[in-house]
Amino acid sequence: MANEYNKKAFAIFKDTGNRHGLASFYCNQGDVELAVGSSNKAKEYYENTLVISKEIAERETEVNGYLSLGRFFFVQSKYDRAEEYIKEALNLSEKIGDTEGQFHSLTEIAYIRMKEGKIQEAISYFLSGIEKWEELRSSLCDNDQFKISFSDRHILSQRDLGMLLCEIGNPTEALYVSELSRARALADLMSAQYSLENKISINRRTWAGLEGIVAKECNCTCLYVSYFCCRIYLWILKAGRVAHFQEIKGNDLISREGLSQHLDEFFNFRSFGVLPEELCEDRSLHSFQPESKTSEEDNHEVSRFGNESKASQGPKMNLPICYKLIIAPVAALLKGPEIIIVPDRALYQIPFAALTDESGKYLLESFRIRIVPSLTTLKLIDESPADYHCQTGALIVGNPDVGEVHFKGWLTKISRLPCAENEARIVGEKLGVEPLLGRQATKKAVLQAMKSVALIHIAAHGDAERGEIALAPSFRIPNGIPQEGLYLLTMTDISRIQLRAKLVVLSCCHSARGQTKAEGAVGIARAFLGSGARSVLVALWALDDKSTEELMTHFYDHLVAGQSAGESLHEAMKWMGSNGYDVSQWAPFILIGDNVTFDFGKKGKIR
């Protein structure tokens, strides 16, 4: 397909005399030929790129021509020739101020040094390349989406550098390099909200003491996880230092378990082997299609968005193997009562509390578990101004009356959630707050109210892709069907307001979900943190309406009694497990961010 489009483009460029277009065509076509093994044709196309770019004095295209020829010879294992061309690219890119060209050139030289076995030189070139990466990144200013995409495109050199640092016995610096790509865009959002400088950069002076932030968290161990190619890297942070590092050959372990998957394939899960087999009403949006049941009478249990069909569940996660890959190698070093876990990419989807050892014991039984996107974000939360977050006020939302709406191109009737409404009433009574229910729970009212409260609780339907939440439409036109903008609470909506909440509880299906990026899980939970929330309590999959009401009732019993959010969640989940509830009904809940507490006065009202 790429070859066909390239040839059509070639004909257009040739007919119109577009020399710049021709140069770009030759470069792209060279990549196509190299990919299919036609090395001689690839070399010819790359040389044509260089000739034309020199003729028309298109210097950046000339840089690409040199780089392409350098990569060509690298693939041929002719490293001296490769370096000649890449250094030409580096010299020219420096001369014309092409920062991206410098980044690619320095990185390519680093790979040559790796092949030559000159590891220290490779590390030096990687660091110089990442310095240029930082310059490019700073040019993106405040564009969050560009930063997320940028990290995805340029992350490989940082992962390779981290791998090299681990191989030469310097895991602490490898940890810092991992931080350079871990939730960086989120850290920028948080820095802006808190008016703090986000100091992490390629400058090694900014790395000092970053792991020390964990020492401020009382009685906890931090497990920092990264995975790349066939390896998993595990760091244990205690008492302000890296106390232990371990590298796991993931492919070997998976193979010994009788599976044929590679590590990346194994972690490419969309769902979990802990979901109930029976269909149930849940709090998720994605299954509301025209053929879905929409009336409460047609379903034997209510859930927080439609029916979680077997087709939508996707591949199952093997939780015992996840335990063996991530927890078992360092289990003896995990000291509690709390573990802070810093996951990498798809690992955000793991219900760590439900991981089981060889005896079938859940990790929940030994530890409270909290997730943080990065050490940098934890540091920013810890250093946020003392007067930033509200100490009083709560917004409680339950069972918004969504009704008939347009959802993802479908005319859809969203069912009611009776247990979500009851849950909101119970929470409101415990906190001394009148909840927004039914038609009162409009998108406009919720957005307005959430700006100035210490605690936000929403029990509603959530979307399976990014956790976005269905509220009552802000207004209805007679005989009209509301579009998404009138009722769906999106990441963009949250990003436009400044939150001062200490805790946001999203008692909705999939509220922890998001697109898996180098940045992490990009969804509604991240949006709340980026807009100033100190912590979020969210769910990884579809929630059964009745059991979620039960769990939240116990959670708030402990929270109002003065326990922290982490302690309250832990106790509620343990109660569920010991009172006959299935793991699928308590395991999806995760706390991300700080372990906040509240000062409740009379009748539980936050003061």
PDB file of C-alpha atoms in Angstrom, residues 253-261 321:
ATOM      1  CA  LEU A 253       9.524 -16.936  32.510  1.00  0.00           C
ATOM      2  CA  ILE A 254       6.474 -16.748  30.246  1.00  0.00           C
ATOM      3  CA  SER A 255       7.848 -19.630  28.167  1.00  0.00           C
ATOM      4  CA  ARG A 256       8.379 -21.760  31.282  1.00  0.00           C
ATOM      5  CA  GLU A 257       4.711 -21.210  32.084  1.00  0.00           C
ATOM      6  CA  GLY A 258       3.797 -22.833  28.778  1.00  0.00           C
ATOM      7  CA  LEU A 259       2.857 -19.667  26.883  1.00  0.00           C
ATOM      8  CA  SER A 260       4.190 -18.711  23.454  1.00  0.00           C
ATOM      9  CA  GLN A 261       3.763 -14.958  23.873  1.00  0.00           C
ATOM     10  CA  ILE A 321       1.931 -14.973  35.958  1.00  0.00           C
TER      11      ILE A 321
END
